[in-house]
Tab-separated table of C-alpha atoms in Angstrom:
chain	number	residue	atom	x	y	z
X	1	MET	CA	76.303	40.270	40.321
X	2	THR	CA	76.257	37.569	43.015
X	3	SER	CA	74.334	34.410	42.156
X	4	THR	CA	71.262	33.612	44.230
X	5	ARG	CA	72.851	30.202	44.826
X	6	ASN	CA	75.845	31.780	46.550
X	7	LYS	CA	75.557	30.761	50.210
X	8	THR	CA	78.902	32.167	51.405
X	9	ILE	CA	78.694	33.486	54.978
X	10	LYS	CA	80.050	37.036	55.257
X	11	VAL	CA	80.452	38.968	58.485
X	12	GLU	CA	78.903	42.136	57.043
X	13	ASN	CA	75.649	40.247	56.493
X	14	LEU	CA	75.363	39.175	60.129
X	15	ASP	CA	74.031	40.720	63.336
X	16	GLN	CA	77.558	41.322	64.585
X	17	GLU	CA	76.850	42.784	68.015
X	18	THR	CA	74.367	40.079	69.004
X	19	LEU	CA	76.685	37.303	67.868
X	20	TYR	CA	79.781	38.827	69.441
X	21	ALA	CA	77.954	39.060	72.770
X	22	ASN	CA	78.203	35.244	72.945
X	23	VAL	CA	81.966	35.278	72.409
X	24	LEU	CA	84.094	34.857	75.523
X	25	THR	CA	86.548	37.703	76.116
X	26	ASP	CA	87.134	37.338	79.851
X	27	VAL	CA	88.508	34.014	81.050
X	28	LYS	CA	87.568	33.186	84.661
X	29	ASP	CA	88.219	29.456	84.993
X	30	PHE	CA	88.525	26.338	82.869
X	31	GLN	CA	84.829	25.453	82.978
X	32	SER	CA	83.964	28.846	81.522
X	33	LEU	CA	85.894	27.886	78.367
X	34	ILE	CA	83.804	24.812	77.570
X	35	ASN	CA	81.579	25.149	74.488
X	36	LYS	CA	82.774	28.666	73.896
X	37	THR	CA	84.326	30.691	71.110
X	38	ILE	CA	87.126	32.629	72.773
X	39	HIS	CA	88.446	35.848	71.281
X	40	TRP	CA	91.957	35.640	72.653
X	41	ASP	CA	95.584	35.098	71.763
X	42	SER	CA	96.205	31.354	71.561
X	43	ILE	CA	99.504	31.312	73.480
X	44	GLU	CA	98.085	33.247	76.412
X	45	LEU	CA	94.904	31.216	76.602
X	46	LEU	CA	96.650	27.851	76.386
X	47	LYS	CA	98.502	28.784	79.575
X	48	LYS	CA	95.152	29.071	81.367
X	49	ILE	CA	94.079	25.517	80.521
X	50	PRO	CA	94.925	22.959	83.256
X	51	ASP	CA	97.263	20.019	82.723
X	52	ASN	CA	95.773	16.789	81.325
X	53	SER	CA	92.361	18.219	80.458
X	54	VAL	CA	91.826	17.864	76.678
X	55	ASP	CA	90.842	14.667	74.805
X	56	LEU	CA	91.483	15.724	71.210
X	57	ILE	CA	93.343	18.615	69.591
X	58	VAL	CA	92.648	19.526	65.974
X	59	THR	CA	94.841	22.314	64.741
X	60	ASP	CA	95.657	24.112	61.537
X	61	PRO	CA	98.448	26.559	62.390
X	62	PRO	CA	99.286	29.158	59.756
X	63	TYR	CA	101.452	27.506	57.142
X	64	ASN	CA	104.886	28.938	56.496
X	65	LEU	CA	103.474	31.085	53.707
X	66	THR	CA	102.789	34.762	53.280
X	67	LYS	CA	99.037	35.039	53.832
X	68	GLU	CA	96.530	37.461	55.292
X	69	TYR	CA	93.794	36.516	57.766
X	70	ALA	CA	91.166	39.243	58.297
X	71	GLY	CA	93.802	41.955	58.141
X	72	THR	CA	96.502	40.073	60.076
X	73	LYS	CA	99.441	39.071	57.897
X	74	PHE	CA	101.527	35.976	58.457
X	75	ALA	CA	104.865	36.276	56.652
X	76	ALA	CA	106.830	33.316	55.320
X	77	SER	CA	110.121	32.727	57.122
X	78	SER	CA	112.986	30.257	57.216
X	79	ASN	CA	112.336	26.721	58.440
X	80	GLU	CA	114.345	27.521	61.551
X	81	ASP	CA	112.212	30.560	62.392
X	82	TYR	CA	109.036	28.601	61.720
X	83	GLU	CA	110.210	25.845	64.051
X	84	ASN	CA	110.873	28.465	66.717
X	85	TRP	CA	107.331	29.762	66.235
X	86	LEU	CA	105.962	26.237	66.711
X	87	GLU	CA	108.222	25.608	69.694
X	88	LEU	CA	106.435	28.369	71.598
X	89	ARG	CA	103.108	26.571	71.202
X	90	ILE	CA	103.519	22.801	70.869
X	91	PRO	CA	104.793	22.154	74.431
X	92	GLU	CA	101.582	23.721	75.744
X	93	LEU	CA	99.557	21.290	73.648
X	94	LYS	CA	101.435	18.400	75.263
X	95	ARG	CA	100.888	19.772	78.770
X	96	ILE	CA	97.118	20.117	78.440
X	97	SER	CA	96.583	16.757	76.682
X	98	LYS	CA	95.250	13.754	78.565
X	99	ASP	CA	97.300	10.569	78.548
X	100	ASN	CA	95.014	9.024	75.905
X	101	ALA	CA	94.684	12.210	73.823
X	102	SER	CA	95.335	12.587	70.110
X	103	VAL	CA	96.546	15.568	68.084
X	104	TYR	CA	95.874	16.161	64.408
X	105	ILE	CA	97.918	18.924	62.808
X	106	CYS	CA	97.470	20.090	59.238
X	107	CYS	CA	100.286	21.402	57.078
X	108	ASP	CA	101.353	21.872	53.475
X	109	TRP	CA	104.434	20.291	51.919
X	110	LYS	CA	106.649	23.251	52.832
X	111	SER	CA	105.747	23.334	56.509
X	112	SER	CA	105.544	19.548	56.849
X	113	ILE	CA	109.199	19.081	57.816
X	114	PRO	CA	109.317	21.801	60.519
X	115	VAL	CA	106.014	20.519	61.934
X	116	TYR	CA	107.356	16.977	62.116
X	117	ASN	CA	110.612	18.115	63.714
X	118	ILE	CA	108.871	19.919	66.579
X	119	MET	CA	105.902	17.611	67.113
X	120	SER	CA	108.132	14.525	67.298
X	121	LYS	CA	109.818	16.005	70.369
X	122	TYR	CA	106.573	15.850	72.345
X	123	PHE	CA	104.236	13.318	70.700
X	124	THR	CA	104.350	9.907	69.013
X	125	ILE	CA	103.346	9.802	65.375
X	126	ILE	CA	100.732	7.231	64.347
X	127	ASN	CA	100.060	8.114	60.726
X	128	ARG	CA	100.145	10.770	58.027
X	129	ILE	CA	96.947	11.440	56.108
X	130	THR	CA	97.167	12.896	52.614
X	131	TRP	CA	94.144	14.956	51.662
X	132	GLU	CA	93.578	15.728	47.993
X	133	ARG	CA	91.951	19.160	48.102
X	134	GLU	CA	91.333	19.482	44.397
X	135	LYS	CA	90.678	23.052	43.329
X	136	TRP	CA	90.974	24.821	40.010
X	137	ARG	CA	94.237	26.767	40.085
X	138	TRP	CA	96.769	27.791	37.483
X	139	ALA	CA	100.226	26.230	37.619
X	140	SER	CA	102.270	26.859	34.498
X	141	ALA	CA	105.803	26.380	35.839
X	142	ASN	CA	105.242	23.613	38.388
X	143	TRP	CA	102.916	20.774	39.321
X	144	LYS	CA	99.625	22.119	40.632
X	145	ASN	CA	99.590	21.726	44.413
X	146	CYS	CA	96.453	19.809	45.415
X	147	ILE	CA	97.443	17.981	48.597
X	148	GLU	CA	97.753	18.721	52.282
X	149	ASP	CA	99.218	16.575	55.028
X	150	ILE	CA	97.368	15.865	58.254
X	151	TYR	CA	99.647	14.278	60.850
X	152	PHE	CA	98.072	12.021	63.473
X	153	TRP	CA	99.924	12.095	66.822
X	154	VAL	CA	99.226	10.648	70.258
X	155	VAL	CA	100.530	11.142	73.766
X	156	ASN	CA	100.667	7.411	74.497
X	157	ASN	CA	100.805	4.978	71.578
X	158	LYS	CA	99.606	2.143	73.836
X	159	HIS	CA	96.493	3.952	74.964
X	160	TYR	CA	94.530	6.226	72.636
X	161	THR	CA	91.054	6.471	71.144
X	162	PHE	CA	90.429	5.226	67.624
X	163	ASN	CA	86.859	4.303	66.631
X	164	ILE	CA	87.314	2.522	63.314
X	165	ASP	CA	83.630	1.571	63.023
X	166	GLU	CA	82.649	5.241	63.186
X	167	VAL	CA	84.531	6.176	59.997
X	168	LYS	CA	83.939	3.318	57.589
X	169	ILE	CA	82.961	4.240	54.051
X	170	LYS	CA	79.833	2.894	52.384
X	171	ARG	CA	80.641	2.038	48.764
X	172	LYS	CA	78.650	0.572	45.912
X	173	VAL	CA	79.702	-2.970	45.050
X	174	ILE	CA	81.097	-3.233	41.528
X	175	ALA	CA	81.890	-6.964	41.629
X	176	PRO	CA	79.356	-8.716	43.922
X	177	TYR	CA	81.252	-11.916	44.666
X	178	LYS	CA	79.388	-14.734	46.383
X	179	THR	CA	80.390	-17.797	48.374
X	180	ASP	CA	79.887	-21.354	47.180
X	181	ASP	CA	76.537	-21.219	48.962
X	182	TRP	CA	75.556	-18.137	46.929
X	183	GLU	CA	75.679	-15.804	49.884
X	184	ALA	CA	77.057	-12.278	49.661
X	185	LYS	CA	80.799	-12.251	50.350
X	186	ASP	CA	81.858	-9.169	52.334
X	187	TRP	CA	78.932	-7.065	51.134
X	188	ALA	CA	75.202	-6.672	51.749
X	189	GLU	CA	72.186	-6.724	49.474
X	190	GLU	CA	69.461	-4.122	49.690
X	191	LYS	CA	66.267	-3.756	47.691
X	192	ASP	CA	67.689	-1.788	44.764
X	193	TRP	CA	71.467	-2.011	45.105
X	194	ASN	CA	74.446	-3.592	46.868
X	195	PHE	CA	76.962	-2.000	49.208
X	196	ARG	CA	80.110	-2.712	51.200
X	197	LEU	CA	81.439	-1.004	54.330
X	198	THR	CA	85.161	-0.500	53.766
X	199	MET	CA	87.988	0.483	56.077
X	200	PRO	CA	89.152	4.088	55.578
X	201	SER	CA	92.686	4.679	54.347
X	202	ASN	CA	95.137	7.516	54.951
X	203	VAL	CA	94.545	8.913	51.449
X	204	TRP	CA	91.433	11.097	51.372
X	205	THR	CA	90.250	11.839	47.843
X	206	ASP	CA	86.524	12.153	48.504
X	207	ILE	CA	86.363	15.475	50.379
X	208	SER	CA	85.572	18.705	48.562
X	209	ILE	CA	86.817	22.031	49.815
X	210	PRO	CA	83.904	24.356	50.666
X	211	PHE	CA	82.746	26.372	47.676
X	212	TRP	CA	80.326	29.229	47.155
X	213	SER	CA	77.123	27.192	46.781
X	214	MET	CA	77.680	25.235	50.013
X	215	PRO	CA	76.008	26.540	53.215
X	216	GLU	CA	79.207	25.954	55.212
X	217	ASN	CA	81.299	28.202	52.955
X	218	THR	CA	82.804	31.370	54.428
X	219	THR	CA	85.315	34.011	53.394
X	220	HIS	CA	88.169	32.369	55.317
X	221	PRO	CA	91.127	31.753	52.927
X	222	THR	CA	92.008	28.311	54.319
X	223	GLN	CA	88.673	26.929	55.475
X	224	LYS	CA	88.555	23.187	56.098
X	225	PRO	CA	85.509	21.082	55.158
X	226	GLU	CA	83.142	19.796	57.821
X	227	LYS	CA	83.439	16.272	56.431
X	228	LEU	CA	87.207	16.288	56.964
X	229	ILE	CA	86.890	17.407	60.584
X	230	ALA	CA	84.015	14.969	61.182
X	231	LYS	CA	86.215	12.020	60.220
X	232	ILE	CA	88.870	13.109	62.707
X	233	ILE	CA	86.451	13.806	65.550
X	234	LEU	CA	84.498	10.563	65.108
X	235	ALA	CA	87.665	8.468	64.887
X	236	SER	CA	89.631	9.989	67.748
X	237	SER	CA	87.105	11.094	70.360
X	238	ASN	CA	83.919	9.951	72.075
X	239	ARG	CA	80.703	11.749	72.941
X	240	TRP	CA	81.175	14.529	75.501
X	241	ASP	CA	84.966	14.516	75.110
X	242	ILE	CA	86.661	17.920	75.008
X	243	VAL	CA	87.925	18.932	71.558
X	244	LEU	CA	90.278	21.903	71.333
X	245	ASP	CA	91.094	24.004	68.283
X	246	PRO	CA	93.892	26.373	69.365
X	247	PHE	CA	94.620	28.055	66.037
X	248	LEU	CA	92.871	29.045	62.834
X	249	TRP	CA	90.834	26.141	61.501
X	250	SER	CA	88.224	28.573	60.290
X	251	TRP	CA	85.541	27.731	62.830
X	252	THR	CA	84.847	24.284	61.451
X	253	THR	CA	86.141	22.247	64.398
X	254	SER	CA	83.765	23.691	66.978
X	255	VAL	CA	80.786	23.482	64.615
X	256	VAL	CA	81.382	19.802	63.843
X	257	ALA	CA	82.105	19.029	67.505
X	258	LYS	CA	78.729	20.504	68.389
X	259	LYS	CA	76.968	18.476	65.689
X	260	LEU	CA	78.593	15.282	66.956
X	261	TRP	CA	77.899	15.804	70.686
X	262	ARG	CA	81.406	16.739	71.743
X	263	LYS	CA	82.420	19.580	74.011
X	264	TYR	CA	84.664	22.164	72.398
X	265	ILE	CA	87.071	24.979	73.134
X	266	TRP	CA	87.783	27.234	70.203
X	267	ILE	CA	90.342	30.053	70.255
X	268	GLU	CA	90.212	32.827	67.673
X	269	LYS	CA	92.446	35.872	67.486
X	270	GLU	CA	90.336	37.809	64.940
X	271	ARG	CA	87.061	39.422	65.998
X	272	ASP	CA	85.349	38.998	62.615
X	273	TYR	CA	86.153	35.303	62.518
X	274	SER	CA	84.766	34.779	66.017
X	275	ILE	CA	81.493	36.375	64.859
X	276	ILE	CA	81.212	33.983	61.918
X	277	ALA	CA	81.998	31.116	64.277
X	278	GLU	CA	79.066	32.048	66.505
X	279	HIS	CA	76.783	32.294	63.491
X	280	ARG	CA	77.748	28.817	62.300
X	281	LEU	CA	77.328	27.398	65.806
X	282	LYS	CA	73.835	28.852	65.933
X	283	LEU	CA	72.986	27.266	62.581
X	284	ALA	CA	74.253	23.915	63.906
X	285	GLU	CA	71.490	23.908	66.516
X	286	SER	CA	68.865	23.286	63.841
X	287	ASN	CA	70.923	21.739	61.032
X	288	LYS	CA	73.231	18.903	62.043
X	289	SER	CA	73.911	17.570	58.557
X	290	ILE	CA	77.459	16.886	57.383
X	291	GLN	CA	78.335	16.409	53.726
X	292	TRP	CA	78.065	12.714	52.682
X	293	TYR	CA	77.537	11.568	56.298
X	294	GLU	CA	74.219	9.820	56.723
X	295	ASP	CA	72.820	6.845	58.646
X	296	TRP	CA	75.939	6.988	60.830
X	297	VAL	CA	78.276	6.246	57.955
X	298	PHE	CA	80.263	8.133	55.317
X	299	TRP	CA	78.956	7.454	51.813
X	300	GLU	CA	81.211	7.538	48.782
X	301	ARG	CA	80.648	10.175	46.133
X	302	ASN	CA	78.195	9.640	43.279
X	303	THR	CA	75.669	7.763	45.402
X	304	LEU	CA	73.136	10.587	45.621
X	305	GLN	CA	70.524	8.697	43.591
X	306	GLU	CA	70.692	5.654	45.862
X	307	ARG	CA	70.549	7.748	49.015
X	308	GLN	CA	67.628	9.834	47.784
X	309	SER	CA	65.753	6.664	46.803
X	310	LYS	CA	66.402	5.128	50.198
X	311	LYS	CA	65.229	8.234	52.043
X	312	TRP	CA	62.137	8.528	49.845
X	313	ARG	CA	61.165	4.972	50.709
X	314	GLN	CA	61.666	5.697	54.395
X	315	ASN	CA	59.863	9.067	54.132
X	316	THR	CA	62.738	10.866	55.826
X	317	THR	CA	64.784	13.906	54.944
X	318	LEU	CA	68.045	13.616	53.024
X	319	PHE	CA	71.054	14.185	55.320
X	320	ASP	CA	68.802	13.971	58.399
X	321	CYS	CA	71.255	11.691	60.143
X	322	LEU	CA	71.755	13.211	63.602
């Protein structure tokens, strides 16, 4: 029996025909792609996007693993074959990127080397983010795999967007040091507690994968959290920039782009997934909250009590940040 707290979005529970009517299936020109979910093959559609037209690309290509996506199976292959698969797609990403564009590409430890080999032919690497996606899984003959790599690439390493102030983390101060004049040193005092805005690192340990009691959760096997995508979009794009998701990032990129006032182009090969995408985009019109993102800053975990107290004093709604 399914718990009443289970908020997982399933396509069979949706008005499929109404939602699918909003999905683009006939590409006329580039402008028709903006702010649309496009039910199309990614390679073919990328060829229809003009040169130098996209500000940020966030992509999660199928890892080199045997996995099934809504009935479509992706079979693991050799590193050489996987590189050939990437080679058919990555040059198109370079062609459509603006000179100041960034590309974030997610991969696991097995596909990390092939991804690096191909991407480095077309882009300049800036950093590698390690995301700890802790999840309960058995691992009796090996170390449990709980990390993913997110490579940060740019077209021009002298000219790219990075908004550091948009992605600082608000942490509670454990040791409130003060100057000789008894003023707060690198932190701020509030009525009930103290905090510090800290620079984000390339190790992300504070992002939960979506689970069944979260409204953003779906049936996609490799869904990425909204908070993870929000960090990328806020750091590497500006309002009204065009954000492209050319592969399967489980609908999250377009939803977060909409919440953060970016334009988006989202390509999906599977009909069922495009329906769920439209449902989530519709929900984003009335609910713009993102996990742990409030007052224009990312809060560390275990600060719910402080945030609730602050919102109660201000008579505002928790997570009502946008």
